[in-house]
Each structure stands twice: as structure tokens, then as C-alpha cells.
Amino acid sequence: FCHLPRIRHLSLLAISPRPQMPPKRKASSKRKASSSEEEEEEIKPKTKRTKVASSPSPESKQPTNKVLPVHISFPQKIPNTLRVVTWNISGLAASQKKGFKHYVEAENADILVLTETKVNNEPVDPVIKDRYPHCYWSISDTKGYSGTAILSKHKPISVTKTLPGHPDPSLVKGRIITLEFNSCYLIGTYVVNAGAGLKTLDAKKKWNEHFETYIRDLDKKKPVIWAGDLNVAPTELDLANPKTNWNKTAGYTEAETTAFKNVLNPPEDSDHPKFVDIWRNRHPTDKHYTYFSYRFNCRTKGIGWRLDMFVVSERIAERVKMCEIRDEIYGASDHCPVDFSYIGIPDHSDKKSAPKHGGIAQLGEQQTEALWFLKVPRSIRGAPIFGSFFAQHFI
């Protein structure tokens, strides 16, 4: 109610009684959502509205900036490693207006896995092409929807943009690219979303079924690095509000989390090798997220999901020297990039594929020269101790 001015004469109180305000109506526990709020994007997990604005959880400790920092710098790349980054850019055109190139130049990754590119044609961008001579785009038939790309300084042996056995090729387009290198496969995916109200959960189940078969078939030939927006929060540590989202929100249902767990840890009687969610493996108790909705001030409140990740064949997990969420890189997209450093150098038999911007093509040659200088007999290379060292560092 409104306060009365200070009263100097007590007699005024008798003349001017305090005005009575009508009784307050009880606040409704629920606010009717606007039409725009009801139309949650199918490609994003639904964010639950909190009753009271809260500070980020102490367990999160992530930055709360809403725009890309002006000054971006990162530690130097770990020697003899390949730096791979996966990033959901939420539309290339939109991201370019918000600092996409600024981050890409600062990061200087050897390979970029981009998801949700939303491009309708392969972009012709001299800046990207000069830095990444080998660019591969998977584009959806639906205009301005989904889209996956892998930009590489290193030329792969082969490129595939299909998911073998999947009955709906139109659903697959824009969602998967596989590059084959000498020592491994790299799969970039923008996995199908279960949709608002879980309306496309069946399509997600179908994708998961065929993808597990595919990744296991590849793993029989070479180790696999799987990167991208996997559209699943594997555990309750991977989203801010697990209880209110469980079996209600895309990305955190029993069907989705179980399918992901089956890839990592197949039944013992299956004889399938294991895979490792490498960031979670290195940060077993941390609650850090890669996606914060632009809506409801989620970034400031620390309400997010960890949807973007790297999964690797268990037998090469020790070759991963670093995997970190680039927490501060937010604003050019509603997702943060994930950075990954791996001991494994693609073959550069094609000299044209050698990178121009501080890549590691020279390292493959240096390693070959080092072996020649040592003049190690082949019989010794096969010995148990030296053989394992050789395999770990030079294959």
C-alpha cells in the first residue's frame, strides 16, 4: 500500500483515517505461458521455469556471461596431440554475427565438428576454407534445420554421410558424418531429438538402435572417436533439474539414457568392447553443462544440460590427454564448445592436406625421422615393452 506523508498534528489522524486497500488476491501458483513459450523448439530440451531466481550451483562453478568474451585465449596445444572441438553453433549464419570466427581463430583446432549448422547449401567462406582445406557438410532436406559439418586440416581416407540400415534416409541427412583416418574413425553427429512432449521418441529409439550397430561395426575395424551434440544427458549429474525432467523431457528419459549406457557398457555376455564418455571419465563428480537455453535467464542461473561430448573406444582412452568444456565460450551459440586433445596423427601422404595454421602435419614427419635416427631393429620394435611404447606414441 502507499505510505502517507509524515503527519505533524495528531488531530489529523482522527480526520483522515488510513485508507484501506482491497485484500490482495492470492498469487496463482502457475502463470499461463504465452504462445511463444509453449512452442518449445523441438531441437532443444525443455527448460523448467524456477520459482525463484537463484545463483549458479556451487558445484557448477561455470561462468555466467551471455555474450562471447572480447578477448579469447587458450593454453597452448599439448605437444604431439590432435586438437578436436565439437560445437553446436545453433545456426551458422546467426553464430557468425555473434563471434563464430573470433572463437574459431582463437581455438585453432585441427578438426572442428559443428552441429546444428542450419545451412541450406555448402558455405563458401574463404576464412574457413583457408584454415580448413577439407570441409564436409551434411545438409538436411528441410530448409534451415539440423545440419552437421566437419572442418579438418587433415585429409581423411574416406567420408560417409549415411547411417547404414536406417529406414529413413531423409531423417539421417544433416545428422551424421564419418571420416576415416589411418588410425581411427571420427564420427560427428547431431543426434535425433525426442521432441517436445516426447513426440519423436520413437524416431530417437530407431536412431539409437541403428547407430549402436554402426559404431560397433566400425570399432571392429579401427578405434572410434564419436563427437557432437548427442542430445542425451547421461546421468543426473548432467542436467540442473533431473527430478522434474525425468521421463518428461527430451534427452532425459529412461529409453535414451539406457541406450547411451548400452553403448558405453554393453552386457557382459555380448562380448562387445566398451566405450568411454571421456569428459565424464575425467570429471566424475562435476556438474558442468554445455547447453544453456537463451530463455528464462538460464545461463545466469546455471540451469543447463551436458549434451555435447566425446565418446571413444575404451582401448584408446589413454591417448586422450585433455577434454574440457570451453565454459566461457557462450553467446555465439546457446551451447559451449568441448575441446579434446588426442595422441593420434592422421596420415599426411597427401602433402596438400598439410595445415597452414600451426597444425601438426610436421609432427608425423618428425616422428618418422626420430625412428630412422634411432635405427631401432624391427625385431626390437615388436618386443613387449618397446612394442607397446611404439604403438602408443607412433601409430
JSON list of N, CA and C in Angstrom, two decimals, residues 22-62:
[
{"chain": "A", "resi": 22, "resn": "PRO", "atom": "N", "xyz": [-7.95, -2.85, -0.96]},
{"chain": "A", "resi": 22, "resn": "PRO", "atom": "CA", "xyz": [-8.70, -4.11, -1.12]},
{"chain": "A", "resi": 22, "resn": "PRO", "atom": "C", "xyz": [-7.78, -5.29, -0.83]},
{"chain": "A", "resi": 23, "resn": "PRO", "atom": "N", "xyz": [-8.33, -6.37, -0.32]},
{"chain": "A", "resi": 23, "resn": "PRO", "atom": "CA", "xyz": [-7.49, -7.54, 0.00]},
{"chain": "A", "resi": 23, "resn": "PRO", "atom": "C", "xyz": [-6.78, -8.06, -1.25]},
{"chain": "A", "resi": 24, "resn": "LYS", "atom": "N", "xyz": [-5.51, -8.47, -1.05]},
{"chain": "A", "resi": 24, "resn": "LYS", "atom": "CA", "xyz": [-4.74, -8.98, -2.19]},
{"chain": "A", "resi": 24, "resn": "LYS", "atom": "C", "xyz": [-5.27, -10.34, -2.60]},
{"chain": "A", "resi": 25, "resn": "ARG", "atom": "N", "xyz": [-5.30, -10.53, -3.92]},
{"chain": "A", "resi": 25, "resn": "ARG", "atom": "CA", "xyz": [-5.65, -11.85, -4.42]},
{"chain": "A", "resi": 25, "resn": "ARG", "atom": "C", "xyz": [-4.45, -12.77, -4.28]},
{"chain": "A", "resi": 26, "resn": "LYS", "atom": "N", "xyz": [-4.70, -14.01, -3.98]},
{"chain": "A", "resi": 26, "resn": "LYS", "atom": "CA", "xyz": [-3.61, -14.97, -3.87]},
{"chain": "A", "resi": 26, "resn": "LYS", "atom": "C", "xyz": [-2.95, -15.15, -5.22]},
{"chain": "A", "resi": 27, "resn": "ALA", "atom": "N", "xyz": [-1.62, -15.11, -5.19]},
{"chain": "A", "resi": 27, "resn": "ALA", "atom": "CA", "xyz": [-0.88, -15.30, -6.44]},
{"chain": "A", "resi": 27, "resn": "ALA", "atom": "C", "xyz": [-1.09, -16.70, -6.96]},
{"chain": "A", "resi": 28, "resn": "SER", "atom": "N", "xyz": [-1.38, -16.77, -8.22]},
{"chain": "A", "resi": 28, "resn": "SER", "atom": "CA", "xyz": [-1.55, -18.09, -8.83]},
{"chain": "A", "resi": 28, "resn": "SER", "atom": "C", "xyz": [-0.23, -18.82, -8.82]},
{"chain": "A", "resi": 29, "resn": "SER", "atom": "N", "xyz": [-0.30, -20.10, -8.51]},
{"chain": "A", "resi": 29, "resn": "SER", "atom": "CA", "xyz": [0.94, -20.89, -8.48]},
{"chain": "A", "resi": 29, "resn": "SER", "atom": "C", "xyz": [1.48, -21.13, -9.86]},
{"chain": "A", "resi": 30, "resn": "LYS", "atom": "N", "xyz": [0.65, -20.94, -10.87]},
{"chain": "A", "resi": 30, "resn": "LYS", "atom": "CA", "xyz": [1.11, -21.15, -12.24]},
{"chain": "A", "resi": 30, "resn": "LYS", "atom": "C", "xyz": [0.72, -19.97, -13.09]},
{"chain": "A", "resi": 31, "resn": "ARG", "atom": "N", "xyz": [1.66, -19.54, -13.93]},
{"chain": "A", "resi": 31, "resn": "ARG", "atom": "CA", "xyz": [1.39, -18.47, -14.87]},
{"chain": "A", "resi": 31, "resn": "ARG", "atom": "C", "xyz": [1.11, -19.07, -16.23]},
{"chain": "A", "resi": 32, "resn": "LYS", "atom": "N", "xyz": [0.08, -18.58, -16.87]},
{"chain": "A", "resi": 32, "resn": "LYS", "atom": "CA", "xyz": [-0.24, -19.11, -18.18]},
{"chain": "A", "resi": 32, "resn": "LYS", "atom": "C", "xyz": [0.85, -18.72, -19.16]},
{"chain": "A", "resi": 33, "resn": "ALA", "atom": "N", "xyz": [1.41, -19.71, -19.81]},
{"chain": "A", "resi": 33, "resn": "ALA", "atom": "CA", "xyz": [2.52, -19.45, -20.73]},
{"chain": "A", "resi": 33, "resn": "ALA", "atom": "C", "xyz": [2.01, -18.77, -21.98]},
{"chain": "A", "resi": 34, "resn": "SER", "atom": "N", "xyz": [2.83, -17.89, -22.51]},
{"chain": "A", "resi": 34, "resn": "SER", "atom": "CA", "xyz": [2.50, -17.26, -23.78]},
{"chain": "A", "resi": 34, "resn": "SER", "atom": "C", "xyz": [2.63, -18.27, -24.89]},
{"chain": "A", "resi": 35, "resn": "SER", "atom": "N", "xyz": [2.05, -17.94, -26.03]},
{"chain": "A", "resi": 35, "resn": "SER", "atom": "CA", "xyz": [2.11, -18.88, -27.15]},
{"chain": "A", "resi": 35, "resn": "SER", "atom": "C", "xyz": [3.53, -19.15, -27.56]},
{"chain": "A", "resi": 36, "resn": "SER", "atom": "N", "xyz": [4.40, -18.14, -27.47]},
{"chain": "A", "resi": 36, "resn": "SER", "atom": "CA", "xyz": [5.79, -18.34, -27.88]},
{"chain": "A", "resi": 36, "resn": "SER", "atom": "C", "xyz": [6.51, -19.29, -26.94]},
{"chain": "A", "resi": 37, "resn": "GLU", "atom": "N", "xyz": [6.14, -19.26, -25.66]},
{"chain": "A", "resi": 37, "resn": "GLU", "atom": "CA", "xyz": [6.78, -20.15, -24.70]},
{"chain": "A", "resi": 37, "resn": "GLU", "atom": "C", "xyz": [6.30, -21.57, -24.86]},
{"chain": "A", "resi": 38, "resn": "GLU", "atom": "N", "xyz": [5.05, -21.73, -25.29]},
{"chain": "A", "resi": 38, "resn": "GLU", "atom": "CA", "xyz": [4.52, -23.07, -25.46]},
{"chain": "A", "resi": 38, "resn": "GLU", "atom": "C", "xyz": [5.16, -23.78, -26.64]},
{"chain": "A", "resi": 39, "resn": "GLU", "atom": "N", "xyz": [5.59, -22.98, -27.61]},
{"chain": "A", "resi": 39, "resn": "GLU", "atom": "CA", "xyz": [6.18, -23.56, -28.81]},
{"chain": "A", "resi": 39, "resn": "GLU", "atom": "C", "xyz": [7.66, -23.81, -28.58]},
{"chain": "A", "resi": 40, "resn": "GLU", "atom": "N", "xyz": [7.98, -24.73, -27.71]},
{"chain": "A", "resi": 40, "resn": "GLU", "atom": "CA", "xyz": [9.38, -25.07, -27.42]},
{"chain": "A", "resi": 40, "resn": "GLU", "atom": "C", "xyz": [10.00, -25.70, -28.65]},
{"chain": "A", "resi": 41, "resn": "GLU", "atom": "N", "xyz": [11.21, -25.25, -29.00]},
{"chain": "A", "resi": 41, "resn": "GLU", "atom": "CA", "xyz": [11.89, -25.80, -30.16]},
{"chain": "A", "resi": 41, "resn": "GLU", "atom": "C", "xyz": [12.11, -27.29, -29.97]},
{"chain": "A", "resi": 42, "resn": "GLU", "atom": "N", "xyz": [11.82, -28.03, -31.02]},
{"chain": "A", "resi": 42, "resn": "GLU", "atom": "CA", "xyz": [11.98, -29.48, -30.95]},
{"chain": "A", "resi": 42, "resn": "GLU", "atom": "C", "xyz": [13.43, -29.86, -30.72]},
{"chain": "A", "resi": 43, "resn": "ILE", "atom": "N", "xyz": [14.34, -29.02, -31.20]},
{"chain": "A", "resi": 43, "resn": "ILE", "atom": "CA", "xyz": [15.75, -29.38, -31.15]},
{"chain": "A", "resi": 43, "resn": "ILE", "atom": "C", "xyz": [16.40, -29.06, -29.82]},
{"chain": "A", "resi": 44, "resn": "LYS", "atom": "N", "xyz": [15.65, -28.50, -28.89]},
{"chain": "A", "resi": 44, "resn": "LYS", "atom": "CA", "xyz": [16.23, -28.16, -27.60]},
{"chain": "A", "resi": 44, "resn": "LYS", "atom": "C", "xyz": [15.48, -28.88, -26.49]},
{"chain": "A", "resi": 45, "resn": "PRO", "atom": "N", "xyz": [16.18, -29.29, -25.41]},
{"chain": "A", "resi": 45, "resn": "PRO", "atom": "CA", "xyz": [15.47, -29.81, -24.26]},
{"chain": "A", "resi": 45, "resn": "PRO", "atom": "C", "xyz": [14.66, -28.71, -23.60]},
{"chain": "A", "resi": 46, "resn": "LYS", "atom": "N", "xyz": [13.51, -29.06, -23.09]},
{"chain": "A", "resi": 46, "resn": "LYS", "atom": "CA", "xyz": [12.68, -28.07, -22.44]},
{"chain": "A", "resi": 46, "resn": "LYS", "atom": "C", "xyz": [13.30, -27.67, -21.11]},
{"chain": "A", "resi": 47, "resn": "THR", "atom": "N", "xyz": [13.29, -26.39, -20.82]},
{"chain": "A", "resi": 47, "resn": "THR", "atom": "CA", "xyz": [13.87, -25.88, -19.58]},
{"chain": "A", "resi": 47, "resn": "THR", "atom": "C", "xyz": [12.75, -25.58, -18.59]},
{"chain": "A", "resi": 48, "resn": "LYS", "atom": "N", "xyz": [12.84, -26.16, -17.42]},
{"chain": "A", "resi": 48, "resn": "LYS", "atom": "CA", "xyz": [11.83, -25.93, -16.40]},
{"chain": "A", "resi": 48, "resn": "LYS", "atom": "C", "xyz": [12.00, -24.55, -15.78]},
{"chain": "A", "resi": 49, "resn": "ARG", "atom": "N", "xyz": [10.88, -23.82, -15.63]},
{"chain": "A", "resi": 49, "resn": "ARG", "atom": "CA", "xyz": [10.92, -22.50, -15.00]},
{"chain": "A", "resi": 49, "resn": "ARG", "atom": "C", "xyz": [11.08, -22.67, -13.49]},
{"chain": "A", "resi": 50, "resn": "THR", "atom": "N", "xyz": [11.99, -21.94, -12.92]},
{"chain": "A", "resi": 50, "resn": "THR", "atom": "CA", "xyz": [12.18, -21.99, -11.48]},
{"chain": "A", "resi": 50, "resn": "THR", "atom": "C", "xyz": [11.34, -20.91, -10.81]},
{"chain": "A", "resi": 51, "resn": "LYS", "atom": "N", "xyz": [10.89, -21.15, -9.58]},
{"chain": "A", "resi": 51, "resn": "LYS", "atom": "CA", "xyz": [10.04, -20.20, -8.88]},
{"chain": "A", "resi": 51, "resn": "LYS", "atom": "C", "xyz": [10.80, -18.96, -8.44]},
{"chain": "A", "resi": 52, "resn": "VAL", "atom": "N", "xyz": [12.04, -19.15, -8.01]},
{"chain": "A", "resi": 52, "resn": "VAL", "atom": "CA", "xyz": [12.85, -18.04, -7.52]},
{"chain": "A", "resi": 52, "resn": "VAL", "atom": "C", "xyz": [14.17, -18.03, -8.26]},
{"chain": "A", "resi": 53, "resn": "ALA", "atom": "N", "xyz": [14.57, -16.86, -8.72]},
{"chain": "A", "resi": 53, "resn": "ALA", "atom": "CA", "xyz": [15.86, -16.76, -9.39]},
{"chain": "A", "resi": 53, "resn": "ALA", "atom": "C", "xyz": [16.96, -17.13, -8.41]},
{"chain": "A", "resi": 54, "resn": "SER", "atom": "N", "xyz": [17.84, -17.99, -8.84]},
{"chain": "A", "resi": 54, "resn": "SER", "atom": "CA", "xyz": [18.90, -18.46, -7.96]},
{"chain": "A", "resi": 54, "resn": "SER", "atom": "C", "xyz": [20.25, -18.32, -8.61]},
{"chain": "A", "resi": 55, "resn": "SER", "atom": "N", "xyz": [21.28, -18.29, -7.79]},
{"chain": "A", "resi": 55, "resn": "SER", "atom": "CA", "xyz": [22.64, -18.22, -8.30]},
{"chain": "A", "resi": 55, "resn": "SER", "atom": "C", "xyz": [23.05, -19.60, -8.78]},
{"chain": "A", "resi": 56, "resn": "PRO", "atom": "N", "xyz": [24.08, -19.66, -9.64]},
{"chain": "A", "resi": 56, "resn": "PRO", "atom": "CA", "xyz": [24.55, -20.96, -10.10]},
{"chain": "A", "resi": 56, "resn": "PRO", "atom": "C", "xyz": [24.95, -21.85, -8.93]},
{"chain": "A", "resi": 57, "resn": "SER", "atom": "N", "xyz": [24.72, -23.13, -9.08]},
{"chain": "A", "resi": 57, "resn": "SER", "atom": "CA", "xyz": [25.09, -24.08, -8.05]},
{"chain": "A", "resi": 57, "resn": "SER", "atom": "C", "xyz": [26.58, -24.02, -7.80]},
{"chain": "A", "resi": 58, "resn": "PRO", "atom": "N", "xyz": [27.02, -24.12, -6.52]},
{"chain": "A", "resi": 58, "resn": "PRO", "atom": "CA", "xyz": [28.45, -24.12, -6.24]},
{"chain": "A", "resi": 58, "resn": "PRO", "atom": "C", "xyz": [29.16, -25.26, -6.96]},
{"chain": "A", "resi": 59, "resn": "GLU", "atom": "N", "xyz": [28.43, -26.36, -7.22]},
{"chain": "A", "resi": 59, "resn": "GLU", "atom": "CA", "xyz": [29.03, -27.50, -7.90]},
{"chain": "A", "resi": 59, "resn": "GLU", "atom": "C", "xyz": [29.31, -27.18, -9.36]},
{"chain": "A", "resi": 60, "resn": "SER", "atom": "N", "xyz": [28.59, -26.21, -9.89]},
{"chain": "A", "resi": 60, "resn": "SER", "atom": "CA", "xyz": [28.73, -25.88, -11.31]},
{"chain": "A", "resi": 60, "resn": "SER", "atom": "C", "xyz": [29.97, -25.04, -11.56]},
{"chain": "A", "resi": 61, "resn": "LYS", "atom": "N", "xyz": [30.06, -23.90, -10.88]},
{"chain": "A", "resi": 61, "resn": "LYS", "atom": "CA", "xyz": [31.22, -23.02, -11.00]},
{"chain": "A", "resi": 61, "resn": "LYS", "atom": "C", "xyz": [31.53, -22.66, -12.45]},
{"chain": "A", "resi": 62, "resn": "GLN", "atom": "N", "xyz": [30.51, -22.50, -13.24]},
{"chain": "A", "resi": 62, "resn": "GLN", "atom": "CA", "xyz": [30.71, -22.10, -14.62]},
{"chain": "A", "resi": 62, "resn": "GLN", "atom": "C", "xyz": [30.46, -20.61, -14.77]}
]
